[in-house]
Short mmCIF file of N, CA and C in Angstrom, two decimals:
data_model
loop_
_atom_site.label_atom_id
_atom_site.label_comp_id
_atom_site.label_asym_id
_atom_site.label_seq_id
_atom_site.Cartn_x
_atom_site.Cartn_y
_atom_site.Cartn_z
N MET V 25 171.75 -35.18 -136.79
CA MET V 25 171.30 -35.13 -137.91
C MET V 25 170.46 -35.77 -139.37
N GLU V 26 169.44 -35.90 -139.61
CA GLU V 26 169.21 -37.03 -140.89
C GLU V 26 168.32 -36.13 -141.76
N PHE V 27 168.76 -36.82 -142.94
CA PHE V 27 167.73 -36.11 -144.17
C PHE V 27 166.86 -37.78 -144.17
N ILE V 28 165.98 -37.81 -144.46
CA ILE V 28 164.29 -38.64 -144.51
C ILE V 28 163.66 -38.73 -146.29
N LEU V 29 163.14 -39.41 -146.41
CA LEU V 29 162.60 -39.86 -147.91
C LEU V 29 162.05 -41.02 -147.96
N GLN V 30 160.56 -40.70 -147.97
CA GLN V 30 159.79 -42.03 -147.98
C GLN V 30 159.53 -42.28 -149.68
N ILE V 31 159.41 -44.13 -149.89
CA ILE V 31 159.70 -44.59 -151.24
C ILE V 31 158.26 -45.62 -150.66
N ARG V 32 158.02 -45.99 -152.01
CA ARG V 32 156.38 -46.75 -151.63
C ARG V 32 157.21 -47.95 -153.40
N ILE V 33 157.00 -49.36 -152.65
CA ILE V 33 157.09 -50.18 -152.90
C ILE V 33 156.37 -50.86 -154.28
N TYR V 34 156.75 -50.79 -155.59
CA TYR V 34 155.11 -50.50 -156.72
C TYR V 34 155.92 -52.08 -157.28
N TYR V 35 155.36 -52.78 -157.97
CA TYR V 35 155.17 -53.73 -158.79
C TYR V 35 156.55 -54.00 -159.17
N GLU V 36 156.93 -53.09 -160.12
CA GLU V 36 158.03 -52.56 -160.49
C GLU V 36 159.72 -53.13 -160.30
N ASP V 37 159.00 -52.21 -158.33
CA ASP V 37 160.38 -52.80 -157.75
C ASP V 37 160.74 -54.02 -157.37
N THR V 38 159.78 -54.95 -158.00
CA THR V 38 159.61 -56.57 -157.34
C THR V 38 160.21 -57.84 -157.89
N ASP V 39 160.55 -58.46 -157.53
CA ASP V 39 161.01 -59.68 -158.27
C ASP V 39 159.41 -60.33 -158.38
N CYS V 40 159.14 -61.95 -159.32
CA CYS V 40 157.87 -62.21 -158.97
C CYS V 40 157.19 -62.60 -158.12
N GLY V 41 157.99 -62.90 -156.95
CA GLY V 41 157.43 -63.37 -155.39
C GLY V 41 156.59 -62.29 -154.97
N GLY V 42 156.95 -60.84 -155.34
CA GLY V 42 156.54 -59.17 -154.75
C GLY V 42 157.36 -59.26 -153.65
N ILE V 43 158.90 -59.38 -153.37
CA ILE V 43 160.14 -58.96 -153.03
C ILE V 43 160.50 -58.17 -153.63
N VAL V 44 161.32 -57.30 -153.28
CA VAL V 44 162.41 -55.98 -153.81
C VAL V 44 163.42 -56.56 -154.13
N TYR V 45 163.49 -56.18 -155.08
CA TYR V 45 164.92 -56.89 -155.82
C TYR V 45 166.07 -56.34 -155.64
N HIS V 46 167.05 -57.00 -154.87
CA HIS V 46 168.26 -56.13 -154.31
C HIS V 46 168.80 -55.32 -154.58
N THR V 47 168.62 -55.20 -156.28
CA THR V 47 169.48 -53.54 -156.82
C THR V 47 168.74 -52.70 -156.39
N ASN V 48 167.62 -52.87 -156.39
CA ASN V 48 166.48 -51.54 -155.45
C ASN V 48 166.97 -50.42 -154.57
N TYR V 49 167.61 -51.54 -153.64
CA TYR V 49 168.03 -50.40 -152.80
C TYR V 49 168.93 -49.66 -152.52
N LEU V 50 169.75 -49.95 -153.25
CA LEU V 50 170.81 -49.32 -153.98
C LEU V 50 170.24 -48.40 -154.49
N LYS V 51 169.32 -48.15 -155.10
CA LYS V 51 168.78 -47.27 -156.00
C LYS V 51 167.73 -45.82 -155.20
N TYR V 52 167.16 -46.49 -154.48
CA TYR V 52 166.34 -45.96 -153.04
C TYR V 52 168.04 -44.86 -152.36
N CYS V 53 168.56 -45.34 -152.10
CA CYS V 53 169.77 -44.64 -151.50
C CYS V 53 170.27 -43.80 -152.28
N GLU V 54 170.59 -44.20 -153.43
CA GLU V 54 171.07 -42.89 -154.49
C GLU V 54 170.06 -41.94 -154.83
N ARG V 55 168.91 -42.23 -154.33
CA ARG V 55 167.39 -41.23 -154.44
C ARG V 55 167.03 -40.55 -153.70
N ALA V 56 167.68 -40.38 -152.04
CA ALA V 56 167.44 -40.29 -150.97
C ALA V 56 168.64 -39.43 -151.05
N ARG V 57 169.88 -39.36 -151.64
CA ARG V 57 171.25 -38.92 -151.68
C ARG V 57 170.57 -37.41 -152.79
N SER V 58 170.47 -38.05 -153.90
CA SER V 58 169.43 -37.06 -155.32
C SER V 58 168.50 -36.03 -154.49
N GLU V 59 167.39 -36.60 -153.36
CA GLU V 59 167.00 -35.28 -153.32
C GLU V 59 166.90 -34.49 -152.26
N ALA V 60 168.25 -35.15 -151.71
CA ALA V 60 168.72 -33.81 -150.60
C ALA V 60 169.06 -32.63 -151.04
N PHE V 61 169.69 -32.97 -152.72
CA PHE V 61 170.14 -31.46 -152.86
C PHE V 61 168.40 -31.14 -153.98
N PHE V 62 167.68 -31.43 -154.14
CA PHE V 62 166.81 -31.04 -155.17
C PHE V 62 165.78 -30.00 -153.64
N LYS V 63 166.15 -30.69 -152.67
CA LYS V 63 165.17 -30.26 -151.66
C LYS V 63 165.67 -28.74 -151.30
N ALA V 64 166.77 -28.62 -151.21
CA ALA V 64 167.85 -27.79 -151.44
C ALA V 64 168.25 -26.64 -152.33
N GLY V 65 167.26 -27.19 -153.81
CA GLY V 65 167.27 -26.04 -154.44
C GLY V 65 167.94 -26.39 -155.69
N ILE V 66 169.05 -27.08 -155.37
CA ILE V 66 170.53 -26.94 -156.36
C ILE V 66 170.49 -29.00 -156.83
N PRO V 67 170.84 -28.67 -158.29
CA PRO V 67 170.63 -30.24 -158.72
C PRO V 67 171.76 -31.05 -158.46
N PRO V 68 171.94 -32.30 -158.38
CA PRO V 68 173.19 -33.02 -157.66
C PRO V 68 174.55 -32.91 -158.67
N LEU V 69 174.01 -32.01 -160.23
CA LEU V 69 175.22 -31.89 -160.42
C LEU V 69 175.32 -30.40 -160.52
N LYS V 70 176.56 -29.92 -160.38
CA LYS V 70 176.39 -28.19 -160.27
C LYS V 70 178.05 -27.63 -160.97
N ASP V 71 177.17 -27.10 -161.68
CA ASP V 71 178.23 -26.35 -162.45
C ASP V 71 179.76 -27.45 -162.72
N GLY V 72 179.69 -27.95 -163.33
CA GLY V 72 180.23 -29.57 -163.24
C GLY V 72 181.11 -30.52 -162.49
N ILE V 73 180.52 -30.19 -161.64
CA ILE V 73 180.88 -30.93 -160.04
C ILE V 73 180.18 -31.93 -159.34
N GLY V 74 179.72 -32.97 -159.02
CA GLY V 74 178.87 -34.16 -158.66
C GLY V 74 179.76 -34.94 -157.51
N PHE V 75 179.29 -35.97 -157.10
CA PHE V 75 179.52 -36.91 -156.09
C PHE V 75 179.59 -38.32 -156.58
N VAL V 76 180.43 -39.22 -156.81
CA VAL V 76 180.19 -40.49 -156.80
C VAL V 76 180.78 -41.48 -155.86
N VAL V 77 179.92 -42.58 -155.55
CA VAL V 77 180.92 -43.32 -154.99
C VAL V 77 182.01 -44.28 -155.12
N LYS V 78 182.70 -43.99 -153.88
CA LYS V 78 183.78 -44.51 -154.18
C LYS V 78 184.48 -46.13 -153.69
N ASP V 79 183.20 -45.82 -152.06
CA ASP V 79 183.12 -47.60 -151.85
C ASP V 79 182.04 -47.99 -150.79
N MET V 80 181.17 -48.60 -150.54
CA MET V 80 179.82 -48.57 -149.81
C MET V 80 180.09 -50.56 -149.37
N GLN V 81 179.39 -50.61 -148.36
CA GLN V 81 179.60 -51.24 -147.53
C GLN V 81 177.86 -51.54 -147.23
N ILE V 82 177.22 -52.93 -147.38
CA ILE V 82 176.11 -53.07 -147.41
C ILE V 82 175.70 -54.70 -146.63
N GLU V 83 174.17 -54.46 -145.70
CA GLU V 83 173.93 -55.38 -145.46
C GLU V 83 172.29 -55.00 -145.55
N PHE V 84 171.72 -56.31 -146.14
CA PHE V 84 170.40 -56.71 -146.29
C PHE V 84 169.90 -57.45 -144.68
N LEU V 85 169.01 -57.05 -144.55
CA LEU V 85 168.69 -57.40 -142.83
C LEU V 85 167.30 -57.95 -143.33
N SER V 86 166.32 -57.80 -143.95
CA SER V 86 165.01 -58.08 -144.00
C SER V 86 164.24 -57.92 -145.21
N PRO V 87 163.38 -58.45 -145.60
CA PRO V 87 162.52 -58.05 -147.63
C PRO V 87 161.53 -56.70 -147.25
N ALA V 88 161.49 -55.84 -147.96
CA ALA V 88 160.36 -55.40 -148.14
C ALA V 88 159.88 -55.93 -149.53
N LYS V 89 158.01 -55.72 -149.46
CA LYS V 89 157.47 -56.17 -150.03
C LYS V 89 156.73 -55.11 -150.73
N LEU V 90 156.09 -55.51 -151.68
CA LEU V 90 155.15 -55.05 -152.57
C LEU V 90 153.67 -54.35 -151.92
N GLY V 91 154.08 -52.74 -152.09
CA GLY V 91 153.12 -52.02 -151.88
C GLY V 91 153.37 -51.08 -149.99
N ASP V 92 155.11 -52.04 -149.78
CA ASP V 92 155.19 -51.27 -148.46
C ASP V 92 155.80 -49.68 -148.37
N LEU V 93 155.85 -49.42 -147.21
CA LEU V 93 156.39 -47.88 -147.17
C LEU V 93 157.49 -47.36 -147.02
N LEU V 94 158.59 -47.05 -147.30
CA LEU V 94 159.97 -47.29 -146.65
C LEU V 94 160.01 -46.15 -146.30
N GLU V 95 161.06 -45.93 -145.50
CA GLU V 95 162.10 -44.58 -145.17
C GLU V 95 163.34 -44.94 -145.45
N VAL V 96 163.41 -43.87 -146.41
CA VAL V 96 165.70 -43.96 -146.02
C VAL V 96 165.73 -43.00 -145.33
N LYS V 97 167.22 -43.50 -144.46
CA LYS V 97 167.69 -42.81 -143.52
C LYS V 97 168.63 -41.71 -144.47
N THR V 98 169.86 -40.99 -144.37
CA THR V 98 170.67 -40.40 -144.55
C THR V 98 171.70 -39.68 -143.64
N THR V 99 172.47 -40.15 -142.96
CA THR V 99 173.65 -39.57 -141.74
C THR V 99 175.05 -39.49 -142.14
N LEU V 100 175.01 -37.55 -141.93
CA LEU V 100 176.48 -37.70 -142.25
C LEU V 100 177.29 -38.24 -140.97
N LEU V 101 178.34 -38.84 -141.41
CA LEU V 101 179.39 -39.49 -140.46
C LEU V 101 180.71 -38.55 -140.09
N GLU V 102 181.33 -37.81 -141.42
CA GLU V 102 182.27 -37.34 -141.53
C GLU V 102 182.47 -36.24 -142.88
N GLN V 103 183.24 -35.37 -142.75
CA GLN V 103 183.17 -34.84 -144.02
C GLN V 103 184.46 -34.27 -143.84
N LYS V 104 185.10 -34.62 -145.36
CA LYS V 104 186.52 -33.88 -145.48
C LYS V 104 186.73 -33.10 -146.69
N SER V 105 187.99 -32.28 -147.17
CA SER V 105 187.70 -31.61 -148.29
C SER V 105 187.61 -31.48 -149.50
N ALA V 106 187.62 -33.16 -149.58
CA ALA V 106 186.83 -33.63 -151.07
C ALA V 106 186.13 -35.02 -150.81
N SER V 107 185.82 -35.72 -149.56
CA SER V 107 185.27 -36.25 -149.36
C SER V 107 183.96 -36.85 -148.54
N LEU V 108 183.41 -37.46 -148.41
CA LEU V 108 181.87 -38.20 -147.10
C LEU V 108 181.82 -38.91 -146.86
N ARG V 109 181.73 -39.20 -146.09
CA ARG V 109 181.64 -40.86 -144.97
C ARG V 109 179.66 -40.24 -145.18
N LEU V 110 178.89 -41.43 -145.38
CA LEU V 110 177.61 -40.84 -145.07
C LEU V 110 177.01 -42.91 -144.46
N SER V 111 176.46 -42.31 -143.61
CA SER V 111 175.45 -43.94 -143.25
C SER V 111 173.80 -43.73 -144.09
N GLN V 112 173.57 -44.70 -144.64
CA GLN V 112 172.12 -44.86 -145.22
C GLN V 112 171.41 -46.54 -144.48
N SER V 113 169.74 -45.84 -143.88
CA SER V 113 169.82 -47.42 -143.64
C SER V 113 168.16 -47.02 -144.40
N ILE V 114 167.62 -48.14 -144.27
CA ILE V 114 165.95 -48.33 -145.22
C ILE V 114 164.90 -48.88 -144.09
N LEU V 115 164.02 -48.05 -143.17
CA LEU V 115 163.19 -49.15 -142.32
C LEU V 115 161.64 -48.91 -143.11
N LEU V 116 161.62 -49.68 -142.64
CA LEU V 116 160.07 -50.60 -142.58
C LEU V 116 158.94 -50.08 -141.26
N ASN V 117 158.15 -49.67 -141.38
CA ASN V 117 157.50 -49.56 -139.59
C ASN V 117 158.54 -49.69 -138.83
N ASN V 118 159.74 -48.17 -138.77
CA ASN V 118 160.87 -48.28 -137.81
C ASN V 118 161.43 -49.27 -137.67
N LYS V 119 161.31 -50.08 -137.95
CA LYS V 119 162.40 -51.74 -138.03
C LYS V 119 163.52 -51.45 -139.40
N GLU V 120 164.40 -51.27 -139.40
CA GLU V 120 165.84 -51.29 -139.90
C GLU V 120 165.99 -52.64 -141.02
N ILE V 121 165.88 -52.58 -142.42
CA ILE V 121 165.91 -53.63 -143.05
C ILE V 121 166.91 -53.71 -144.35
N PHE V 122 167.69 -51.87 -143.96
CA PHE V 122 168.81 -52.29 -145.04
C PHE V 122 169.52 -51.96 -144.18
N LYS V 123 171.10 -51.47 -144.43
CA LYS V 123 172.08 -50.35 -143.54
C LYS V 123 173.37 -50.56 -144.66
N ALA V 124 173.74 -49.04 -144.65
CA ALA V 124 175.44 -49.72 -146.23
C ALA V 124 175.97 -48.16 -145.33
N GLN V 125 177.22 -48.36 -145.75
CA GLN V 125 178.14 -46.77 -145.12
C GLN V 125 178.77 -46.95 -146.27
N LEU V 126 179.48 -45.27 -147.01
CA LEU V 126 179.24 -45.49 -147.98
C LEU V 126 180.44 -43.95 -147.90
N THR V 127 181.26 -44.11 -148.93
CA THR V 127 182.13 -43.40 -149.00
C THR V 127 182.03 -41.94 -150.60
N LEU V 128 181.75 -40.69 -150.26
CA LEU V 128 181.56 -40.41 -151.46
C LEU V 128 182.62 -39.60 -152.03
N VAL V 129 183.39 -39.53 -153.06
CA VAL V 129 184.17 -38.09 -153.43
C VAL V 129 183.57 -37.16 -154.30
N CYS V 130 183.83 -35.98 -154.12
CA CYS V 130 183.50 -35.28 -154.54
C CYS V 130 184.48 -35.18 -156.23
N LEU V 131 183.83 -35.04 -157.26
CA LEU V 131 183.99 -35.42 -158.53
C LEU V 131 184.09 -34.23 -159.60
N ASP V 132 185.02 -33.57 -160.69
CA ASP V 132 184.92 -32.48 -161.09
C ASP V 132 184.82 -33.30 -162.44
N SER V 133 183.57 -33.44 -163.40
CA SER V 133 183.25 -33.96 -164.49
C SER V 133 183.71 -33.69 -165.65
N LYS V 134 184.18 -32.44 -165.58
CA LYS V 134 184.92 -32.15 -166.85
C LYS V 134 186.60 -33.25 -167.29
N THR V 135 187.20 -32.45 -165.75
CA THR V 135 188.51 -33.30 -166.13
C THR V 135 188.23 -34.94 -165.30
N GLN V 136 187.79 -35.05 -164.35
CA GLN V 136 187.48 -36.29 -163.77
C GLN V 136 188.30 -36.73 -162.90
N LYS V 137 188.88 -35.05 -162.30
CA LYS V 137 190.12 -35.36 -161.08
C LYS V 137 188.51 -34.89 -159.79
N ILE V 138 189.09 -35.64 -158.67
CA ILE V 138 188.88 -35.28 -157.62
C ILE V 138 189.30 -34.10 -157.05
N THR V 139 188.43 -33.16 -157.02
CA THR V 139 188.17 -31.89 -155.95
C THR V 139 187.39 -31.39 -155.00
N LYS V 140 187.89 -30.36 -154.45
CA LYS V 140 187.36 -30.32 -153.22
C LYS V 140 185.90 -29.93 -153.07
N ILE V 141 185.43 -30.52 -151.99
CA ILE V 141 184.07 -30.29 -152.39
C ILE V 141 183.54 -28.40 -151.70
N PRO V 142 182.40 -27.62 -152.85
CA PRO V 142 182.44 -26.67 -152.37
C PRO V 142 181.41 -26.03 -151.83
N LEU V 143 181.58 -25.03 -151.69
CA LEU V 143 180.18 -24.91 -149.92
C LEU V 143 179.67 -24.68 -150.36
N TRP V 144 178.51 -24.70 -151.65
CA TRP V 144 177.49 -25.18 -152.16
C TRP V 144 176.84 -26.28 -151.44
N ALA V 145 177.97 -27.26 -151.94
CA ALA V 145 177.98 -28.64 -151.40
C ALA V 145 177.90 -28.55 -149.95
N LYS V 146 178.93 -28.66 -149.20
CA LYS V 146 178.95 -28.24 -148.19
C LYS V 146 177.78 -28.38 -146.96
N SER V 147 177.35 -27.11 -147.60
CA SER V 147 175.98 -27.00 -146.93
C SER V 147 174.65 -28.11 -146.68
N ILE V 148 174.91 -28.76 -147.91
CA ILE V 148 173.62 -29.59 -147.93
C ILE V 148 173.63 -30.34 -147.02
N PHE V 149 174.95 -31.33 -146.84
CA PHE V 149 175.72 -32.16 -146.34
C PHE V 149 175.75 -31.83 -144.98
N THR V 150 175.83 -30.80 -143.91
CA THR V 150 175.83 -30.17 -142.86
C THR V 150 174.44 -30.18 -142.50
N SER V 151 173.60 -30.04 -143.08
CA SER V 151 171.89 -29.91 -142.89
C SER V 151 171.58 -30.87 -142.39
N PHE V 152 172.36 -32.52 -142.79
CA PHE V 152 171.73 -33.87 -142.09
C PHE V 152 172.29 -34.42 -141.69
#
C-alpha cells in the first residue's frame, strides 16, 4: 500500500533555468511524510514524539520543470520497534524521476533519545 501526495512545481521551486532545484526533492518527500500524519488527524510531533531521518540513499533520474504536477509515493518497507524503512519516489506523468530509500527513527524530543514507536504512529505507517 502507498501514500500519494501531488505537488505542483512553482517558480519558487526552480533554478534560473526553470528546473527544480535538487534539494526541493527532499522537501517534497518530507512534505509527503508529514502529510500522511495530517491526513490521519495527527501532528507529525505528538506528545514530544517524532521521527528523524537516520540515513537516506537518493537517486536523481530526470528533472522536473516549472508547472509540472508531480506525485510523491511513500511505501513502508519495514517496521521495527523504534525505526522504519521507507521507499519514496517522485513521478512525473507516471514516470519515476527521483527515488529514495530512508530509515526513520522515533525520537523523544525531550530526552533526544531513540524510543519505541507508539501505537498511534504505527497505525499511520501501516496504513500505507
